[in-house]
Amino acid sequence: MKYIDEYRNKEIVLGLAEEIKKISTKKIRLMEVCGGHTMSIQKFGLPYLLPENVELISGPGCPVCVTSREFIDKAIVYSRMEDVIITTYGDLIRVPGSFSSLDQEKAKGADVRIVYSILDALMIAKKNRTKKVIFLGIGFETTAPASAAGILKARMAGLSNFYVYSAHKVMPPAMDTLIDEGVQIDGYIGPGHVSTITGEGIYMDIPKKYGLGVVISGFEPVDLMQSILMLVKQLEANDPKVEIQYKRVVKPEGNIKAQQMLDEVFTYGDDWWRGLGVLANSGLKIRDTYSMHDAEVQIPVKVAPPKEPKGCLCGEILKGVKKPKDCKLFAKVCTPSNPIGACMVSNEGSCAAYYLYNR
Amino acid sequence: MCLSIPAKVEEINGEMAICSVGKSNYEASLQMIEFEDVKVGDYVLIHTGFAIQKLDAEEAEASLRTFDEFKELNNALDDEEKIDGKRIV
Ligand code: SF4
């Protein structure tokens, strides 16, 4: 397939690996902060192609993984309401909450529907005017504009029975916090699809403030190896900066139209991340102007303070200080068919990626 | 979640497009990009039902060309290395 096969060319990947070996002299740790990268890196076995002194670690880049149990618990309470239809991306449905999962509720008769796009959720709202249709909005800057577009469309079409429950988050506060907290990293493999929307501007502080480089990378093995090479070159030359490897998609200014939609519908608020806690201005909240479509405002619910599962290291793994294999439950008690923590559920989660490709 | 796929635009109907990936077809909204610029045959990146960017064919080819050059350079360096046993990178 065009734009895929060329970037999976084995010869090029090996050539890049060779190049990295030749020029890298320092012991370095590079962090990827996108679940898609985590998956590719494990799937294509990239760590095994790198010299010993170059280590890759995963950060908080899997949206399902960083989402709080409270969010899941509230979604479950919503799903138990008679007149509610829950619409969600597939990743979320099997995530265990404190007392159930959406999947279990569905089996018990709740109306929970997996959609591929928020546009499908709008259709459901249109066809079921007597029901309240709640869309669970999770994801980073890549996914949030779709939620904004959905809310704008609902407003235009007068779909007063359509609501978004937003746990959307933005990446930069998490990337700063990891460094502030002293997690040992020497550079970031920047998230390609977040950057497609935001452009490179959001990372400019990282070289300036922390002296770390960021290379915005594509998702195929050639992309990732090239990005690693670019970071190695920066490190060898002591020249940290923001660079774009994924130029066929990421423009320096990003996608302005999507940014405008985001800004129209959302504003920043504090939000909780698994592993990192509450980070200032890291969440996207629906603006008052659109509160008629905000599930939290229109259908407020309360849940008991959530409990994290015992023994689960998901939080530490998301911070890059532990690896899935450090968890005693990994691949024994906790498997993709019986996930204990969120990191095993989504295929972008580190535990799931290790389970599938690197056990 | 953050997965997006490069898809070929097959048909455009106003704000919506039919796009193909291999043999599968997807419907995608073009409202998030400058859809006046999108033509049938272009490649777009689709994420959760929205095209979020047009693929830049020139950039894609340019970066693949770099690899060719770099392969040649590498070979040349290897040959040199064989002769003088030194390598400058
Ligand atoms: S293997 Fe399961 S229990 Fe262990 S950290 Fe991962 S998700 Fe949590």
Coordinates of C-alpha atoms and ligand atoms in Angstrom, one line a residue:
Chain A
M1 CA 0.0 0.0 0.0
K2 CA 1.3 3.4 -0.9
Y3 CA 2.9 5.4 1.9
I4 CA 3.1 2.3 4.0
D5 CA 5.1 -0.3 2.2
E6 CA 8.0 2.0 1.3
Y7 CA 8.3 2.9 5.0
R8 CA 8.5 -0.7 6.0
N9 CA 11.5 -1.5 3.7
K10 CA 13.7 -3.8 5.7
E11 CA 16.9 -2.7 3.9
I12 CA 16.3 0.9 4.8
V13 CA 15.5 0.0 8.4
L14 CA 18.7 -2.0 8.7
G15 CA 20.7 0.7 7.1
L16 CA 19.4 3.2 9.6
A17 CA 20.2 0.8 12.5
E18 CA 23.7 0.5 11.1
E19 CA 24.0 4.3 10.9
I20 CA 22.8 4.7 14.5
K21 CA 25.3 2.1 15.7
K22 CA 28.1 4.0 13.9
I23 CA 27.5 7.4 15.3
S24 CA 26.1 6.9 18.8
T25 CA 28.6 7.0 21.6
K26 CA 26.5 8.1 24.6
K27 CA 24.2 6.0 26.7
I28 CA 20.8 7.5 26.1
R29 CA 17.1 6.9 26.8
L30 CA 14.5 8.1 24.4
M31 CA 10.9 8.3 25.3
E32 CA 8.0 7.9 22.9
V33 CA 4.8 9.6 24.1
C34 CA 2.3 8.1 21.6
G35 CA 0.6 4.8 22.0
G36 CA 0.8 4.3 18.2
H37 CA 4.6 4.5 18.5
T38 CA 4.7 2.0 21.4
M39 CA 2.8 -0.4 19.3
S40 CA 5.0 0.0 16.2
I41 CA 8.2 -0.2 18.2
Q42 CA 7.2 -3.5 19.7
K43 CA 5.6 -4.9 16.6
F44 CA 8.6 -4.4 14.5
G45 CA 11.0 -5.3 17.2
L46 CA 13.0 -2.1 16.9
P47 CA 14.6 -2.3 20.4
Y48 CA 16.5 -5.4 19.1
L49 CA 17.9 -3.4 16.2
L50 CA 19.4 -0.7 18.3
P51 CA 22.8 -0.7 20.0
E52 CA 22.8 -1.4 23.7
N53 CA 23.5 2.2 24.6
V54 CA 20.2 3.4 23.1
E55 CA 17.2 2.5 25.2
L56 CA 13.6 3.2 24.3
I57 CA 11.0 3.8 26.9
S58 CA 7.3 4.4 26.7
G59 CA 5.5 7.4 28.2
P60 CA 1.9 8.5 28.9
G61 CA 0.8 8.2 25.3
C62 CA -2.1 5.8 25.5
P63 CA -5.3 7.7 25.9
V64 CA -7.2 4.8 27.5
C65 CA -4.3 4.2 29.9
V66 CA -4.1 7.7 31.3
T67 CA -7.9 8.1 31.7
S68 CA -9.1 7.9 35.3
R69 CA -11.2 5.2 36.8
E70 CA -13.5 7.9 37.9
F71 CA -14.3 8.6 34.3
I72 CA -15.0 4.9 33.6
D73 CA -17.1 4.7 36.8
K74 CA -19.2 7.7 35.8
A75 CA -19.7 6.4 32.3
I76 CA -21.0 3.2 33.9
V77 CA -23.4 5.1 36.0
Y78 CA -24.6 6.9 32.8
S79 CA -25.0 3.6 31.0
R80 CA -27.3 2.4 33.8
M81 CA -29.7 5.2 33.2
E82 CA -32.9 4.1 31.4
D83 CA -32.9 6.9 28.8
V84 CA -29.2 6.9 27.9
I85 CA -27.3 5.5 25.0
I86 CA -23.6 5.4 25.5
T87 CA -21.5 5.8 22.3
T88 CA -17.7 5.2 22.5
Y89 CA -14.6 4.2 20.6
G90 CA -13.9 0.5 21.0
D91 CA -10.8 0.9 23.2
L92 CA -12.7 2.1 26.2
I93 CA -15.3 -0.6 26.5
R94 CA -13.2 -3.3 28.2
V95 CA -11.4 -1.0 30.6
P96 CA -12.1 -2.1 34.1
G97 CA -13.7 0.6 36.4
S98 CA -13.8 0.3 40.2
F99 CA -16.9 -2.0 40.1
S100 CA -17.7 -3.0 36.5
S101 CA -16.8 -2.2 32.9
L102 CA -18.9 -0.9 30.0
D103 CA -18.7 -4.3 28.4
Q104 CA -20.2 -6.0 31.5
E105 CA -22.9 -3.4 31.6
K106 CA -23.7 -4.0 28.0
A107 CA -24.0 -7.7 28.6
K108 CA -26.4 -6.9 31.3
G109 CA -28.6 -4.9 28.9
A110 CA -27.2 -1.4 28.9
D111 CA -27.3 0.4 25.6
V112 CA -23.6 0.8 24.9
R113 CA -22.6 1.2 21.2
I114 CA -19.1 1.2 19.7
V115 CA -18.7 3.8 17.0
Y116 CA -15.9 4.4 14.7
S117 CA -16.5 8.1 14.5
I118 CA -18.4 10.7 16.5
L119 CA -20.4 11.2 13.2
D120 CA -21.9 7.8 13.9
A121 CA -22.9 8.9 17.4
L122 CA -24.6 12.0 15.9
M123 CA -26.6 9.7 13.6
I124 CA -27.7 7.6 16.6
A125 CA -28.8 10.8 18.4
K126 CA -30.8 11.8 15.3
K127 CA -32.6 8.5 15.1
N128 CA -33.3 8.3 18.9
R129 CA -34.6 11.7 19.8
T130 CA -36.3 10.5 23.0
K131 CA -32.9 9.2 24.3
K132 CA -29.9 11.0 25.6
V133 CA -26.9 10.0 23.6
I134 CA -23.6 10.4 25.4
F135 CA -20.4 10.2 23.5
L136 CA -17.3 9.4 25.6
G137 CA -14.6 11.8 24.4
I138 CA -11.1 10.5 25.1
G139 CA -7.9 11.1 23.4
F140 CA -5.3 13.8 22.8
E141 CA -5.0 16.6 20.4
T142 CA -5.5 14.2 17.5
T143 CA -8.9 13.0 18.5
A144 CA -10.3 16.1 20.3
P145 CA -11.0 18.1 17.1
A146 CA -13.4 15.3 16.0
S147 CA -15.3 15.8 19.3
A148 CA -15.3 19.6 18.7
A149 CA -16.6 19.0 15.2
G150 CA -19.3 16.7 16.6
I151 CA -20.5 19.3 19.1
L152 CA -20.5 22.0 16.4
K153 CA -22.6 19.8 14.2
A154 CA -25.0 18.9 17.0
R155 CA -25.5 22.6 17.7
M156 CA -26.2 23.3 14.1
A157 CA -28.6 20.4 13.7
G158 CA -30.4 21.3 16.9
L159 CA -29.6 17.8 18.4
S160 CA -30.4 18.7 22.0
N161 CA -30.2 15.1 23.0
F162 CA -26.5 14.8 22.1
Y163 CA -23.8 15.1 24.8
V164 CA -20.1 14.7 25.0
Y165 CA -18.4 13.5 28.2
S166 CA -14.9 14.9 27.7
A167 CA -11.7 13.4 29.2
H168 CA -9.7 14.8 26.3
K169 CA -6.2 15.8 27.2
V170 CA -3.3 17.7 25.8
M171 CA 0.3 16.4 25.7
P172 CA 2.7 19.2 26.6
P173 CA 1.9 19.4 30.3
A174 CA 2.6 15.7 30.7
M175 CA 5.9 15.9 28.7
D176 CA 7.0 18.8 31.0
T177 CA 6.0 17.0 34.2
L178 CA 8.0 13.9 33.4
I179 CA 11.1 16.0 33.1
D180 CA 10.3 18.0 36.2
E181 CA 9.8 14.9 38.2
G182 CA 13.2 13.7 37.3
V183 CA 12.4 10.8 35.0
Q184 CA 15.7 10.1 33.2
I185 CA 15.2 10.8 29.5
D186 CA 17.5 12.3 26.9
G187 CA 15.0 13.1 24.2
Y188 CA 11.4 12.7 23.0
I189 CA 10.1 10.9 20.0
G190 CA 7.3 13.4 19.3
P191 CA 3.8 12.1 18.7
G192 CA 3.1 12.3 14.9
H193 CA -0.6 12.6 14.9
V194 CA -0.9 15.0 17.8
S195 CA 1.6 17.2 15.9
T196 CA -0.4 16.8 12.7
I197 CA -3.0 18.9 14.5
T198 CA -0.9 21.2 16.7
G199 CA 2.2 21.7 14.6
E200 CA 5.7 21.8 16.1
G201 CA 5.1 25.0 18.2
I202 CA 3.9 23.2 21.3
Y203 CA 7.3 21.6 21.9
M204 CA 9.5 24.7 21.6
D205 CA 9.9 25.0 25.3
I206 CA 11.4 21.6 25.7
P207 CA 14.8 22.3 24.1
K208 CA 14.9 25.8 25.6
K209 CA 13.8 25.0 29.1
Y210 CA 15.1 21.5 29.6
G211 CA 17.8 21.1 26.9
L212 CA 16.1 18.0 25.4
G213 CA 15.4 17.4 21.7
V214 CA 12.1 16.4 20.2
V215 CA 11.8 14.7 16.8
I216 CA 8.2 14.4 15.5
S217 CA 8.0 11.0 14.1
G218 CA 5.8 8.9 11.7
F219 CA 4.6 5.4 12.6
E220 CA 6.3 3.0 10.3
P221 CA 9.7 1.4 11.2
V222 CA 11.6 3.5 8.7
D223 CA 10.1 6.6 10.3
L224 CA 10.9 5.6 13.8
M225 CA 14.4 4.5 13.1
Q226 CA 15.1 7.8 11.2
S227 CA 13.7 9.8 14.1
I228 CA 16.0 7.9 16.5
L229 CA 18.9 8.6 14.3
M230 CA 18.0 12.3 14.2
L231 CA 17.8 12.4 18.0
V232 CA 21.2 10.6 18.3
K233 CA 22.7 13.1 15.9
Q234 CA 21.3 16.0 18.1
L235 CA 22.7 14.3 21.2
E236 CA 26.1 13.7 19.7
A237 CA 26.3 17.3 18.6
N238 CA 24.9 18.6 21.9
D239 CA 22.3 20.5 19.8
P240 CA 18.8 19.8 21.2
K241 CA 16.0 21.1 19.0
V242 CA 12.5 20.4 17.6
E243 CA 12.6 18.6 14.3
I244 CA 10.0 17.0 12.1
Q245 CA 10.8 13.6 10.6
Y246 CA 7.2 13.0 9.6
K247 CA 7.2 15.8 7.0
R248 CA 4.8 14.1 4.6
V249 CA 2.1 14.7 7.1
V250 CA 3.2 17.2 9.8
K251 CA 3.3 20.9 8.8
P252 CA 5.2 23.2 11.1
E253 CA 2.0 25.2 11.7
G254 CA -0.2 22.1 12.1
N255 CA -3.8 21.9 11.0
I256 CA -5.1 25.4 11.5
K257 CA -8.7 24.5 10.8
A258 CA -8.7 21.8 13.4
Q259 CA -7.0 24.1 15.9
Q260 CA -9.8 26.7 15.4
M261 CA -12.5 24.1 16.0
L262 CA -10.7 22.9 19.2
D263 CA -10.4 26.5 20.4
E264 CA -14.0 27.3 19.6
V265 CA -15.4 24.4 21.7
F266 CA -12.9 23.7 24.4
T267 CA -10.9 25.5 27.0
Y268 CA -8.2 24.2 29.3
G269 CA -8.7 22.8 32.8
D270 CA -6.9 20.7 35.3
D271 CA -7.0 17.0 34.7
W272 CA -5.9 13.8 36.3
W273 CA -3.5 11.4 34.5
R274 CA -2.7 7.9 35.7
G275 CA 0.9 7.9 36.9
L276 CA 1.2 11.7 36.9
G277 CA -1.7 12.9 39.0
V278 CA -3.5 16.2 38.5
L279 CA -1.7 18.4 35.9
A280 CA -2.7 22.1 35.5
N281 CA -4.3 23.0 32.2
S282 CA -3.8 19.5 30.8
G283 CA -7.5 18.7 30.1
L284 CA -9.9 20.0 27.5
K285 CA -13.2 21.1 29.0
I286 CA -16.3 22.1 27.0
R287 CA -16.8 25.9 27.0
D288 CA -19.9 27.4 28.6
T289 CA -21.2 28.4 25.2
Y290 CA -21.6 24.7 24.4
S291 CA -22.6 23.5 27.8
M292 CA -25.9 22.3 26.5
H293 CA -23.9 19.4 25.0
D294 CA -21.7 18.8 28.0
A295 CA -22.7 15.6 29.8
E296 CA -21.0 16.7 33.0
V297 CA -23.1 19.9 33.2
Q298 CA -26.4 18.5 31.9
I299 CA -26.4 15.1 33.6
P300 CA -24.2 15.4 36.7
V301 CA -23.5 12.2 38.5
K302 CA -21.4 11.3 41.6
V303 CA -19.3 8.3 42.2
A304 CA -17.3 7.1 45.2
P305 CA -13.6 7.9 45.0
P306 CA -12.1 5.2 42.7
K307 CA -9.7 2.5 43.7
E308 CA -6.7 1.5 41.5
P309 CA -6.2 -2.2 41.1
K310 CA -3.8 -3.8 43.6
G311 CA -0.4 -4.7 42.3
C312 CA -0.9 -2.9 38.9
L313 CA 2.1 -0.9 37.9
C314 CA 0.3 0.9 35.0
G315 CA 1.0 4.3 36.5
E316 CA 4.7 3.7 36.9
I317 CA 4.9 2.2 33.4
L318 CA 3.2 5.3 32.0
K319 CA 5.9 7.4 33.6
G320 CA 8.6 5.3 32.0
V321 CA 10.1 4.2 35.4
K322 CA 8.9 0.6 35.1
K323 CA 8.4 -1.8 32.3
P324 CA 5.5 -4.3 31.9
K325 CA 7.8 -7.2 32.7
D326 CA 8.4 -5.6 36.1
C327 CA 4.8 -6.3 37.0
K328 CA 4.2 -9.5 38.8
L329 CA 0.7 -9.8 37.3
F330 CA 2.0 -9.4 33.7
A331 CA 1.0 -12.2 31.4
K332 CA 0.0 -14.3 34.5
V333 CA -3.0 -12.8 36.1
C334 CA -3.3 -9.9 33.7
T335 CA -3.8 -10.7 30.0
P336 CA -5.6 -9.0 27.2
S337 CA -8.6 -11.2 27.7
N338 CA -8.6 -10.6 31.5
P339 CA -7.0 -7.1 31.9
I340 CA -6.4 -5.9 35.4
G341 CA -5.2 -2.5 34.5
A342 CA -5.9 -0.1 31.6
C343 CA -2.4 -0.6 30.1
M344 CA -3.3 -4.2 29.2
V345 CA -6.6 -3.2 27.5
S346 CA -5.9 -0.8 24.7
N347 CA -3.6 -2.2 22.0
E348 CA -1.7 1.0 22.4
G349 CA -1.0 0.3 26.0
S350 CA 2.5 -0.8 26.9
C351 CA 1.4 -4.0 28.6
A352 CA -0.7 -5.1 25.7
A353 CA 2.0 -4.3 23.2
Y354 CA 4.6 -6.3 25.2
Y355 CA 2.1 -9.1 25.7
L356 CA 1.5 -9.3 22.0
Y357 CA 5.0 -8.8 20.6
N358 CA 7.6 -9.0 23.4
R359 CA 6.7 -11.5 26.1
Chain B
M1 CA -6.9 5.7 19.1
C2 CA -4.3 7.9 17.7
L3 CA -4.0 5.5 14.8
S4 CA -4.6 7.1 11.4
I5 CA -4.2 5.6 8.0
P6 CA -3.2 7.0 4.7
A7 CA -6.2 6.5 2.4
K8 CA -6.7 7.3 -1.3
V9 CA -9.6 9.7 -2.1
E10 CA -11.8 7.9 -4.6
E11 CA -14.9 10.1 -4.7
I12 CA -15.8 13.5 -3.3
N13 CA -19.4 14.5 -2.4
G14 CA -19.4 17.9 -0.9
E15 CA -17.9 17.7 2.5
M16 CA -17.6 13.9 2.5
A17 CA -15.3 11.6 0.6
I18 CA -15.1 7.9 -0.1
C19 CA -11.5 6.8 0.5
S20 CA -9.8 3.5 0.0
V21 CA -7.2 1.7 2.0
G22 CA -6.1 -1.4 0.1
K23 CA -9.4 -3.0 -0.9
S24 CA -11.6 -1.5 1.9
N25 CA -13.5 1.7 1.5
Y26 CA -14.2 4.3 4.2
E27 CA -16.3 7.4 4.4
A28 CA -14.5 10.4 5.7
S29 CA -15.4 14.0 6.4
L30 CA -13.2 16.6 4.8
Q31 CA -14.4 19.4 7.0
M32 CA -11.2 19.5 9.0
I33 CA -8.9 20.2 6.0
E34 CA -9.0 22.7 3.2
F35 CA -11.2 20.5 1.1
E36 CA -11.2 22.8 -1.9
D37 CA -7.6 21.6 -2.3
V38 CA -8.4 17.9 -2.2
K39 CA -8.7 16.0 -5.5
V40 CA -9.7 12.5 -6.4
G41 CA -6.4 10.4 -6.3
D42 CA -4.9 12.4 -3.5
Y43 CA -4.0 10.7 -0.3
V44 CA -5.3 11.9 3.1
L45 CA -4.7 10.7 6.6
I46 CA -8.0 9.5 8.2
H47 CA -8.6 9.6 11.9
T48 CA -11.9 8.6 13.5
G49 CA -13.8 9.4 10.4
F50 CA -12.2 12.7 9.6
A51 CA -9.4 13.5 7.1
I52 CA -6.9 15.4 9.3
Q53 CA -4.3 16.1 6.7
K54 CA -3.5 15.7 3.1
L55 CA -0.3 13.7 2.5
D56 CA 2.4 15.6 0.9
A57 CA 3.6 13.4 -2.0
E58 CA 6.7 15.5 -2.7
E59 CA 7.8 15.3 0.9
A60 CA 7.1 11.5 1.0
E61 CA 9.3 11.0 -2.1
A62 CA 11.9 13.4 -1.0
S63 CA 12.5 11.5 2.3
L64 CA 12.6 8.2 0.5
R65 CA 15.2 9.6 -1.9
T66 CA 17.3 10.7 1.0
F67 CA 17.6 7.0 1.9
D68 CA 18.9 6.2 -1.5
E69 CA 21.5 8.8 -1.3
F70 CA 22.4 7.8 2.2
K71 CA 22.8 4.2 1.1
E72 CA 25.1 5.3 -1.7
L73 CA 27.1 7.4 0.8
N74 CA 27.3 4.5 3.2
N75 CA 28.6 2.2 0.5
A76 CA 31.2 4.8 -0.5
L77 CA 32.2 5.2 3.1
D78 CA 32.4 1.4 3.5
D79 CA 34.7 1.2 0.5
E80 CA 36.9 3.9 1.7
E81 CA 37.1 2.3 5.1
K82 CA 38.3 -0.9 3.5
I83 CA 41.1 1.0 1.9
D84 CA 42.3 3.3 4.7
G85 CA 40.7 1.6 7.8
K86 CA 39.3 5.0 9.0
R87 CA 35.8 6.3 9.0
I88 CA 34.7 9.9 9.3
V89 CA 31.0 10.4 10.1
Ligands
SF4_1 S1 0.4 -6.1 33.4 FE1 -1.7 -5.6 34.0 S2 -1.6 -5.4 36.2 FE2 0.5 -5.3 35.5 S3 0.9 -3.1 35.1 FE3 0.2 -3.9 33.2 S4 -2.0 -3.6 33.3 FE4 -1.3 -3.3 35.4

